[in-house]
XYZ file of N, CA and C in Angstrom:
744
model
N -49.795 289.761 135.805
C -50.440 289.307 134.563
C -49.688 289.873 133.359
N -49.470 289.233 131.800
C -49.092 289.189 131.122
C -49.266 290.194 130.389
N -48.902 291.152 129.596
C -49.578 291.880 129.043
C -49.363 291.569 127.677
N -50.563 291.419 126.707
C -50.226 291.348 125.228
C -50.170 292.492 124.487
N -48.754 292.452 123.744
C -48.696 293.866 123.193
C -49.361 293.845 121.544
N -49.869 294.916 121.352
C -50.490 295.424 120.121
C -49.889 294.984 118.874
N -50.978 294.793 117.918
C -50.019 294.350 116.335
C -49.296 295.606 116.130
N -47.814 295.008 115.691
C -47.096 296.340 114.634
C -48.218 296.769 113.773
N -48.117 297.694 113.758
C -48.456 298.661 112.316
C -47.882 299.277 111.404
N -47.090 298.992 110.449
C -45.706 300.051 110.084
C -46.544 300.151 108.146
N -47.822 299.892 108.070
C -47.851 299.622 106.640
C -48.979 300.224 106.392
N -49.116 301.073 105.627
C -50.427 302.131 105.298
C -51.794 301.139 105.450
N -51.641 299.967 104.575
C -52.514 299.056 104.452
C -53.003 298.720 105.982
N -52.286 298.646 106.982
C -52.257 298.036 108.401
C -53.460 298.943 108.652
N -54.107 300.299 108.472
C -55.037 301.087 109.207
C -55.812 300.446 109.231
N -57.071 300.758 110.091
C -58.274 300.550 110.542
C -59.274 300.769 108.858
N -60.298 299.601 108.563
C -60.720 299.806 107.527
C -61.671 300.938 107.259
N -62.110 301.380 108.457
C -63.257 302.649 108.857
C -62.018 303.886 108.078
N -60.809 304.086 108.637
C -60.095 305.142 107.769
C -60.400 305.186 106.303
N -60.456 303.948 105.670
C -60.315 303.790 104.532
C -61.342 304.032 103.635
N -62.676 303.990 104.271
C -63.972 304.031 104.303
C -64.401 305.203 104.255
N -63.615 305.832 105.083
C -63.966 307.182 105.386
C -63.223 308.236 104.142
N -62.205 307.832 103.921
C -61.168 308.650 102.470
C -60.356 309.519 103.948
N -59.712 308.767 104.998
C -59.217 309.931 105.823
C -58.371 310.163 105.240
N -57.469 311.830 105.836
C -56.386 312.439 105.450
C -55.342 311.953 106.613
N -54.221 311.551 106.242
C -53.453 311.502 107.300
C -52.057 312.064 107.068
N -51.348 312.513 107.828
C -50.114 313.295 108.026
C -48.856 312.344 108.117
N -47.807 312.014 106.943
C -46.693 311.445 107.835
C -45.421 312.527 107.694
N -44.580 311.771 108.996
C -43.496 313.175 108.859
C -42.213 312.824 108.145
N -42.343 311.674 107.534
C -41.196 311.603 106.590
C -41.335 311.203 105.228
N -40.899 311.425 104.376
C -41.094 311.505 102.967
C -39.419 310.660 102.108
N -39.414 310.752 101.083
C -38.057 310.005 100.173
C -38.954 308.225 100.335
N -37.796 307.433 100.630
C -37.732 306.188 100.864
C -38.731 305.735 101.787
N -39.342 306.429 102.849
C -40.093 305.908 104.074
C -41.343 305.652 103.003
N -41.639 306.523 101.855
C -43.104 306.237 101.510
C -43.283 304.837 100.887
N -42.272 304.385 100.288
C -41.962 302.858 99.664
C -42.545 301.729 101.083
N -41.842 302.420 102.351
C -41.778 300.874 103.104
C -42.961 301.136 103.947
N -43.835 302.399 103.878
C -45.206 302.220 104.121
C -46.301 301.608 103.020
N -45.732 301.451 102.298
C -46.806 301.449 100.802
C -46.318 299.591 100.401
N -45.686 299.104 101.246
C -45.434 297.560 100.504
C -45.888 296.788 101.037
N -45.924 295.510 99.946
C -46.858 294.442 99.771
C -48.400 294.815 99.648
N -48.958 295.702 98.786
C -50.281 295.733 99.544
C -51.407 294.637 99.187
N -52.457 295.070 99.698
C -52.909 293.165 99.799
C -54.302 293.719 98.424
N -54.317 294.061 97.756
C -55.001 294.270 96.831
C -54.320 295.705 95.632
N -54.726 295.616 94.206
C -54.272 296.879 93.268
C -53.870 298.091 93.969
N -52.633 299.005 94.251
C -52.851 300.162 94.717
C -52.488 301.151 93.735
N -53.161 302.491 93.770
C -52.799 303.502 92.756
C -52.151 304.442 93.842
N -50.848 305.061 93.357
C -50.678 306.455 94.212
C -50.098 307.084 93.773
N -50.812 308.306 93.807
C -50.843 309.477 93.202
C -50.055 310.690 93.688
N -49.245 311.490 93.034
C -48.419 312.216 93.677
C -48.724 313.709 92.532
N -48.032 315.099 93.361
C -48.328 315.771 92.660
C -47.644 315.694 91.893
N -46.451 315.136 91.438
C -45.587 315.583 89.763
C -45.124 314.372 89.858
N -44.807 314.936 88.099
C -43.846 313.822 87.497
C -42.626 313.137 88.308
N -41.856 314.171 88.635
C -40.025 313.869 89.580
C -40.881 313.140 90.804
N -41.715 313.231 91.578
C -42.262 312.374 92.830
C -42.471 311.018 92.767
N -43.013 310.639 91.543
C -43.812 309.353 91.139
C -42.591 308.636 90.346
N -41.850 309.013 89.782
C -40.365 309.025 89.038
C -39.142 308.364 90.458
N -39.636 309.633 91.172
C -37.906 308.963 92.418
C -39.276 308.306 93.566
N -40.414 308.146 93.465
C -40.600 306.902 94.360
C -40.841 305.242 93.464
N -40.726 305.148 92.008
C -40.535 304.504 91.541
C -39.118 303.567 91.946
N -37.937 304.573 91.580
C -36.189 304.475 91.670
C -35.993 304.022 93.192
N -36.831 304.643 93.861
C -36.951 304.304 95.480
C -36.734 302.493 95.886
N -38.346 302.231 94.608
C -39.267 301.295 95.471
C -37.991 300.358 94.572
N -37.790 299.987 93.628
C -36.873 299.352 93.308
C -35.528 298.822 93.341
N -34.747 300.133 94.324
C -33.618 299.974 95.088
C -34.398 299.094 96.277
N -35.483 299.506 97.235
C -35.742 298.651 98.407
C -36.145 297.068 98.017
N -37.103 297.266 97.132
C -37.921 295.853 97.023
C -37.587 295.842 95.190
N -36.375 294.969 95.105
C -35.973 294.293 93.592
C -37.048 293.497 92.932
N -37.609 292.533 94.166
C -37.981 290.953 93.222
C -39.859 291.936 93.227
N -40.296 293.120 93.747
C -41.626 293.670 93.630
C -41.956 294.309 92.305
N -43.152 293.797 91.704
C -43.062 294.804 90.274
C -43.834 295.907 90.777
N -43.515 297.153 90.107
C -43.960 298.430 90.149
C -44.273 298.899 88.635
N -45.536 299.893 88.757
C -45.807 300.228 87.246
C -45.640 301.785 87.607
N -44.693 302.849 86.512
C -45.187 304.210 86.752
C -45.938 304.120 84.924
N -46.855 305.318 85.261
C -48.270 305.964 84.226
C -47.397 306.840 83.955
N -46.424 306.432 82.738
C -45.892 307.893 82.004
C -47.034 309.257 81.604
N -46.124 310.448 81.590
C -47.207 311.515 81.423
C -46.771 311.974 80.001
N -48.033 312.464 78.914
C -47.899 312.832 77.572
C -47.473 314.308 77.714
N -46.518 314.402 77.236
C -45.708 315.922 76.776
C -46.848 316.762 76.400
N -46.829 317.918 76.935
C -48.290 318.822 76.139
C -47.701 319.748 74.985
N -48.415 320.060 74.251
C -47.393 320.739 73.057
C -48.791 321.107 72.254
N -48.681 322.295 71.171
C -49.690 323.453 71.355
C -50.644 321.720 69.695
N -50.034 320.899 69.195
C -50.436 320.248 68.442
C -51.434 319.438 68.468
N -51.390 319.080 70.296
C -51.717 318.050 71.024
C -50.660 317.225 70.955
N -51.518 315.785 71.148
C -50.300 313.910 71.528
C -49.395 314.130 69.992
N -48.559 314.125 69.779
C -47.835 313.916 68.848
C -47.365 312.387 68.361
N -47.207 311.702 69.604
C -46.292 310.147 69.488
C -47.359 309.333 70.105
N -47.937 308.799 68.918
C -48.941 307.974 68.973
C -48.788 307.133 69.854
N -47.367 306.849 69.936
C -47.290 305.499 70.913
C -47.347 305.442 72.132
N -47.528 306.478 73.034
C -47.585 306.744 74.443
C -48.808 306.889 74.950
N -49.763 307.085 74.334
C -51.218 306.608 74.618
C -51.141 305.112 74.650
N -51.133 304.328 73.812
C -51.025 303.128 73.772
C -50.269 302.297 75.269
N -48.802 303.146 75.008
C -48.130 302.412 76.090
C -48.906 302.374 77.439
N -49.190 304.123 77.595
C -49.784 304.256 78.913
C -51.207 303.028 79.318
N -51.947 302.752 78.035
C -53.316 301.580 78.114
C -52.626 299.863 78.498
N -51.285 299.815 77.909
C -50.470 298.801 78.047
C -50.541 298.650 79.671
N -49.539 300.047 80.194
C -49.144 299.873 81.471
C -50.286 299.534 82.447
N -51.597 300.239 82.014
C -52.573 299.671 83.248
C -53.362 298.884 82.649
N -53.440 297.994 81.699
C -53.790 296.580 81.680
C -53.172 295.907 82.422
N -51.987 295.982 82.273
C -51.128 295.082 83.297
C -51.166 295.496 85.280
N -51.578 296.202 85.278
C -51.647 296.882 86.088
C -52.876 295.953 87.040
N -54.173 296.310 86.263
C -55.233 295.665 86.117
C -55.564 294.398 86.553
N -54.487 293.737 85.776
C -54.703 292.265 85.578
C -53.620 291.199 86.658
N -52.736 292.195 86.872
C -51.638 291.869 87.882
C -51.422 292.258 89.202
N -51.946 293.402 89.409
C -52.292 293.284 90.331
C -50.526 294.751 91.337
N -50.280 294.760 92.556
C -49.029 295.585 92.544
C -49.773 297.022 92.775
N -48.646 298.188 92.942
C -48.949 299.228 92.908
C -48.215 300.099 91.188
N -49.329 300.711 91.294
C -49.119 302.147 90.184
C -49.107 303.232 90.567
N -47.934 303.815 90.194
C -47.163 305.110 90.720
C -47.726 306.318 89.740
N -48.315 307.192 89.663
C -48.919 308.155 89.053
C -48.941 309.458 89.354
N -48.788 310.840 88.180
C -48.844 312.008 88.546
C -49.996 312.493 88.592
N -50.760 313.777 88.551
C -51.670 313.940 88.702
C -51.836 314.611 86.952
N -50.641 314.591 86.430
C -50.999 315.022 84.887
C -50.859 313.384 84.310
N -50.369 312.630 84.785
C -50.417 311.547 83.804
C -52.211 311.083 84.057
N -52.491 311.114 84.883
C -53.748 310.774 85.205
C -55.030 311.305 84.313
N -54.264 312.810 83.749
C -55.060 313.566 83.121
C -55.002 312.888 81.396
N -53.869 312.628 81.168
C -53.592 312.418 79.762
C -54.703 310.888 79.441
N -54.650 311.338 77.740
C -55.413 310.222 76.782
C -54.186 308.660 77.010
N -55.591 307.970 76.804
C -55.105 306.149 77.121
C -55.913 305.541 75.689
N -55.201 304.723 75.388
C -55.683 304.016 74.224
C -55.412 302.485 74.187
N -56.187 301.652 73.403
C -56.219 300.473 73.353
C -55.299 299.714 71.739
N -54.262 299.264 71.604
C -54.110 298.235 70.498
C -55.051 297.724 69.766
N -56.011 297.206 68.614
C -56.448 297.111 67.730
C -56.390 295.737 66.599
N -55.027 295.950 66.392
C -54.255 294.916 65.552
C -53.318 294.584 66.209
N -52.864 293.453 65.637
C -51.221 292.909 66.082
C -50.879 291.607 65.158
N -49.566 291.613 65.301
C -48.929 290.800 64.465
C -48.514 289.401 65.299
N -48.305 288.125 65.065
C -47.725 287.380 66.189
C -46.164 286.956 65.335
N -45.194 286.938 66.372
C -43.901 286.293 65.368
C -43.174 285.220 66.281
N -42.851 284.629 65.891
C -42.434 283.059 66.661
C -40.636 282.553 66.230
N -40.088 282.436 67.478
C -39.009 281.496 66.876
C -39.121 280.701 65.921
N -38.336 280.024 65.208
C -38.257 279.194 64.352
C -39.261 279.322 63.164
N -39.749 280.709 62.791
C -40.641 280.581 61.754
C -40.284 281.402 60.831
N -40.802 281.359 59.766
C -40.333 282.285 58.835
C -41.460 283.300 58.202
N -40.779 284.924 58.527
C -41.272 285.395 57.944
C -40.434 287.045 57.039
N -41.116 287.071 55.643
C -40.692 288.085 54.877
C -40.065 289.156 55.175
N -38.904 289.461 56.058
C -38.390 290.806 56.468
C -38.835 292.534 55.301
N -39.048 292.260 54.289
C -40.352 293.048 53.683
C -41.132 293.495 53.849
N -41.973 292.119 54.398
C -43.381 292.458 54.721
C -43.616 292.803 56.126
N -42.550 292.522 56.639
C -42.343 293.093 58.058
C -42.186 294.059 58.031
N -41.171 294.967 57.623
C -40.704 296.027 57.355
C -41.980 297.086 57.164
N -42.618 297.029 56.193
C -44.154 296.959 55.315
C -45.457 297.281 56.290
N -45.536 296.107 57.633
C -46.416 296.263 58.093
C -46.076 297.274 59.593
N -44.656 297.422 59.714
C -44.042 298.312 60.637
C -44.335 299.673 60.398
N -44.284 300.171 59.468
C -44.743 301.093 58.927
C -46.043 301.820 58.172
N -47.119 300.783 58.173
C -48.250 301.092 58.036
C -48.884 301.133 59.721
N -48.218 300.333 60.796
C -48.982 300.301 61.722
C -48.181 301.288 62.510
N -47.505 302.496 61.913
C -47.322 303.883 62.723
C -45.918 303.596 63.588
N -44.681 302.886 63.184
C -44.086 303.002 64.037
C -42.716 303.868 63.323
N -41.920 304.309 63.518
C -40.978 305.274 63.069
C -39.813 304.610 62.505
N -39.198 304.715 61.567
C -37.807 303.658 61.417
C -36.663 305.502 61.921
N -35.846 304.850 62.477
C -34.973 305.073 63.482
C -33.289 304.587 63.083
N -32.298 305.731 63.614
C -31.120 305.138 63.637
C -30.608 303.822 64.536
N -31.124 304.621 65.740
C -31.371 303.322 67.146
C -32.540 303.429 68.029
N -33.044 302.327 68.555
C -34.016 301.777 69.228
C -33.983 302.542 70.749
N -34.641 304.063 70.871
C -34.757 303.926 72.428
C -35.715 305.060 73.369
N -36.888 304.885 72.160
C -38.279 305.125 72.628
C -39.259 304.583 72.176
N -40.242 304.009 72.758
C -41.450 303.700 72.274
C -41.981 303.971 70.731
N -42.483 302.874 69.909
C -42.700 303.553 68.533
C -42.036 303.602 67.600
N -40.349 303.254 68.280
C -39.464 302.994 66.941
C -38.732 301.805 66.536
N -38.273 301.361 65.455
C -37.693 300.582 65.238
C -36.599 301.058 64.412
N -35.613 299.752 64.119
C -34.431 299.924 63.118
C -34.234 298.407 62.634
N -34.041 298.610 61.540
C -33.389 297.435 60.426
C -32.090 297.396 60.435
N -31.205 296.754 60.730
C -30.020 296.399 60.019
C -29.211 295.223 59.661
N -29.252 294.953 58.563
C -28.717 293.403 57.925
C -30.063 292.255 58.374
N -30.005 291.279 59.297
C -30.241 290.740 59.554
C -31.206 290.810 60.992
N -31.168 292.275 61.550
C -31.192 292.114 63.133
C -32.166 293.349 63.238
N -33.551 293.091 63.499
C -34.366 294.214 63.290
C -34.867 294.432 65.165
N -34.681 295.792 65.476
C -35.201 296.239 66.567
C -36.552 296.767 66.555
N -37.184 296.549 67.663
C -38.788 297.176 67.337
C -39.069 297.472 68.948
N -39.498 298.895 69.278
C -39.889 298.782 70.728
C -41.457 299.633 71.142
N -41.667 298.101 71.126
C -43.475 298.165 70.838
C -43.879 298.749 72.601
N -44.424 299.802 72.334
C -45.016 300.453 73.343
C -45.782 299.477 74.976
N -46.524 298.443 74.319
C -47.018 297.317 75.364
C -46.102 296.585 76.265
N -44.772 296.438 76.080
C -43.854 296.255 76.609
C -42.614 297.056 77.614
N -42.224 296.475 78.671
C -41.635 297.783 79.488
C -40.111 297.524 78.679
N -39.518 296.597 77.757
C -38.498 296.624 76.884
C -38.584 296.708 75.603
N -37.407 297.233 74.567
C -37.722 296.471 73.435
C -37.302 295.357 72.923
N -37.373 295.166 71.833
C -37.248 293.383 70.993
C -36.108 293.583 70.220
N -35.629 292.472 70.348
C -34.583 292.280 69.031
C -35.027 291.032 68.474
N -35.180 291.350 66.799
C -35.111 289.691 66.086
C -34.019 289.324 65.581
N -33.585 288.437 65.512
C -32.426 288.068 64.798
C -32.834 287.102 63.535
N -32.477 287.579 62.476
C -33.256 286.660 61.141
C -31.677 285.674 60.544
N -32.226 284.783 59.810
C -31.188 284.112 58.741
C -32.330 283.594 57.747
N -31.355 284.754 56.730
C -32.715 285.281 56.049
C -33.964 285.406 55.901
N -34.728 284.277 55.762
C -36.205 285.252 56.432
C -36.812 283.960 57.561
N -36.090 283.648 58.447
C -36.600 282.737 59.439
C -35.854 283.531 60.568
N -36.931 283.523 61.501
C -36.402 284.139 62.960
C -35.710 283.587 63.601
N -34.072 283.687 63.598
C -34.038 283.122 64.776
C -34.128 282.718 65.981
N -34.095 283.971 66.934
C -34.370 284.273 67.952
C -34.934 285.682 68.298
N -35.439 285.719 69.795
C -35.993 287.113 69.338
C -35.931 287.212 71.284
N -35.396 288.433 71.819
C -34.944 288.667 72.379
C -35.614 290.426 73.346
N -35.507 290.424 74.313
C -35.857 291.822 75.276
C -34.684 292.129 75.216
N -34.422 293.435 75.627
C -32.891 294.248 75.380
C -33.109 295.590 76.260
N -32.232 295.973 76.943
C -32.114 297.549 77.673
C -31.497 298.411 76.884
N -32.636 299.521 76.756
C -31.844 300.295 75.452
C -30.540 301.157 75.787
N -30.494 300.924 77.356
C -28.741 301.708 78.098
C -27.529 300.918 77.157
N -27.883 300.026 77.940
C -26.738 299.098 77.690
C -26.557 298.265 76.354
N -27.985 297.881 75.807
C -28.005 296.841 74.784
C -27.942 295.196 75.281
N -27.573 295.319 76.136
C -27.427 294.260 77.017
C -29.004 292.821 76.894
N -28.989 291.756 76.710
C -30.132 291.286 76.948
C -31.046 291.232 77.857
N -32.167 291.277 78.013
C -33.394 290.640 79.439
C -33.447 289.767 79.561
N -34.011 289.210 78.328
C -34.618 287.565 78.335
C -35.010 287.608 76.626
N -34.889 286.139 76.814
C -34.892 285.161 75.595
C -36.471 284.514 75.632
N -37.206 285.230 74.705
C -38.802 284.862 74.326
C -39.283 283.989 73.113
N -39.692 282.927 73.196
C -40.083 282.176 72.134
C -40.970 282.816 71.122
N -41.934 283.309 71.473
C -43.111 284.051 70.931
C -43.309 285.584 70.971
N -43.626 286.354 70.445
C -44.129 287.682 70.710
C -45.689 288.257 69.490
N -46.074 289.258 70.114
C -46.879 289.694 69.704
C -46.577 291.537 69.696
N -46.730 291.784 68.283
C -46.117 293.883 67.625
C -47.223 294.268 67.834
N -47.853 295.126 68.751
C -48.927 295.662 68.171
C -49.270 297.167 67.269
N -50.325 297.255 66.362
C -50.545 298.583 65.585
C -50.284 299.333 66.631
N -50.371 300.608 66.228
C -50.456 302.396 67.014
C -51.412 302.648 66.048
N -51.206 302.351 64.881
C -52.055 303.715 63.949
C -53.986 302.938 63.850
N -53.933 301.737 64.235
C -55.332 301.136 64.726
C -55.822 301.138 65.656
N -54.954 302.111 66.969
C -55.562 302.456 68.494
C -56.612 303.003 68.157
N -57.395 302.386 69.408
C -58.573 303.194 70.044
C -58.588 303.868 71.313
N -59.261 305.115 71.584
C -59.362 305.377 72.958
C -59.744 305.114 73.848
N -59.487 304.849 75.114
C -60.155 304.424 76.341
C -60.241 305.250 77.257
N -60.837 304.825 78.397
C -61.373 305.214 79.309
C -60.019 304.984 80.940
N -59.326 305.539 81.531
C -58.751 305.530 82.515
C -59.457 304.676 83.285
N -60.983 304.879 83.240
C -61.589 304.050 84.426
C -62.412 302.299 84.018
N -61.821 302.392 83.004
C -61.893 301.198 82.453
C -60.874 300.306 82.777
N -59.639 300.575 83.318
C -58.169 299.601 83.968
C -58.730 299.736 85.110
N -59.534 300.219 86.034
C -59.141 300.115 87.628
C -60.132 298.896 88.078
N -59.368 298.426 89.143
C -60.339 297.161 89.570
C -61.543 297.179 90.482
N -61.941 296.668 90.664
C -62.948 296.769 91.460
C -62.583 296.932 93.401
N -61.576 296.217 93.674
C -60.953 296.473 94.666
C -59.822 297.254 94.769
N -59.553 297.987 94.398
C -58.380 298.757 94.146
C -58.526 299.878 95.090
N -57.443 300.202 95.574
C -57.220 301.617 97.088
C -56.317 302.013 96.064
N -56.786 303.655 96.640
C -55.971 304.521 96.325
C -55.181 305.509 96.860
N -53.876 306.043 97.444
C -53.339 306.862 98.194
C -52.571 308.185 97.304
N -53.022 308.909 98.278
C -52.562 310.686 97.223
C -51.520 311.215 98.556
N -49.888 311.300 97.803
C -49.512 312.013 98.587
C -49.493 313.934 98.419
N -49.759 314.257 99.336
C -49.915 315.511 99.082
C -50.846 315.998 98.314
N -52.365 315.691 98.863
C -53.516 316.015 98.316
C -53.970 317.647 97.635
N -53.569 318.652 98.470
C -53.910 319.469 97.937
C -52.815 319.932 96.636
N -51.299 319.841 96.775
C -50.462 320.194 95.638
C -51.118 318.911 94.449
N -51.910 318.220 94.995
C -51.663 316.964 93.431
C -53.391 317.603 93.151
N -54.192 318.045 93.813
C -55.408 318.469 93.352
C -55.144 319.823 92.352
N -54.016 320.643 92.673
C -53.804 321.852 92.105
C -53.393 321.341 90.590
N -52.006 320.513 90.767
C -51.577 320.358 89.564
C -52.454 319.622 88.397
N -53.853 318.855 89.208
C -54.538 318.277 88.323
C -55.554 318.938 87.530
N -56.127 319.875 88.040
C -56.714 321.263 87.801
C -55.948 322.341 86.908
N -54.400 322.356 87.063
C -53.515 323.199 85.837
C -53.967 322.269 85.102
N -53.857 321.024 84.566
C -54.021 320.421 83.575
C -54.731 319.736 82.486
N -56.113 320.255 83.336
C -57.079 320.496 82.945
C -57.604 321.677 82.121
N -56.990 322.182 82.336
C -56.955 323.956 81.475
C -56.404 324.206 80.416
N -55.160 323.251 80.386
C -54.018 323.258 79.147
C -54.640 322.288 78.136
């Protein structure tokens, strides 16, 4: 008689739903790259949580060398500094990243201090369109009332630069920034850009700037979905570090 052999299992998701139910702990013995090709495709939102920044950082770099065409979100973590948040715009971004998160669905790569840090919501926004015209002035004008920094060059969150004709802006809600290209005050085009290279992304008809200085705060548990799993590698180092950071 025939024997039928057992489903593969090679995918965290593959466990028994009673594990999942249960919050079990489980042990694997390899770490780097293996955690990517246990953790893919999953069939609903996943969050996973690691104890630091460099973990959630090189399983990001990981998952993107293995799986190109997969989107991945990492939850940047806010610098602590005796002032508090200094750069308005990284609250924001971080509310950006798990809207999308939220709404799209994929895994989010997280530390156990980014987890800790303030999230904020956009407020205002501007819309700007190919082929339309508007006042590089009043642009200028409203760039700067809505908290964003003018800059030599474009290549953090929050800043922009003017020059001649060709204004950069790299609005936090976005994982790039923008380039407009004006002739004189009609847009020509308006463009995503890698701030390495300068190089283009993509060519966007429409966009939308949003304020910083009209954020509101939110709630972390206001992005998570209703079906959403969550996996912690290294539970007790990511419980410790979440607990330092709580103190600071």
């Amino acid at each position: 008689m025939k024997k039928t052999s057992a489903p593969q299992r090679n995918r965290i998701w593959d466990l028994d739903e009673r594990l999942w139910a249960g919050s079990a702990a489980l042990h694997f013995t390899s770490d780097g790259a293996a955690r990517c090709w246990i953790c893919r495709t999953p069939p609903s939102p996943a969050l996973l949580v690691f104890p630091d920044k460099k973990q959630s950082e090189t399983f990001c770099s990981d998952w993107e060398t293995l799986f190109p065409g997969e989107e991945i979100s990492l939850l940047h973590e806010i610098p602590l500094t005796p002032h508090g948040v200094v750069d308005r715009a990284l609250p924001v971004q971080r509310g950006q990243t798990l809207a999308r998160w939220s709404g799209e669905g994929g895994i989010l790569a997280a530390s156990s201090g980014s987890l800790m840090g303030p999230v904020s919501r956009g407020t205002t926004e501007t819309v700007i369109a190919a082929g339309r015209d508007y006042p590089r002035d009043r642009l200028l004008d409203w760039l700067v009332h809505a908290g964003y920094e003018r800059s030599d060059i474009v290549w953090a969150p929050g800043q922009f630069v003017f020059r001649g004709y060709i204004l950069d802006v790299f609005d936090p809600s976005y994982a790039h920034p923008l380039r407009f290209e004006f002739f004189d005050d009609s847009v020509e085009s308006i463009r995503s850009f890698s701030p390495k290279t300068q190089a283009s992304v993509g060519l966007l008809d429409e966009i939308s700037l949003h304020s910083l200085s009209g954020s509101r705060e939110a709630s972390l548990f206001d992005f998570i979905p209703e079906d959403a799993v969550s996996v912690h590698f290294d539970r007790v180092r990511a419980s410790a570090s979440a607990e330092t950071c709580a103190m600071l």
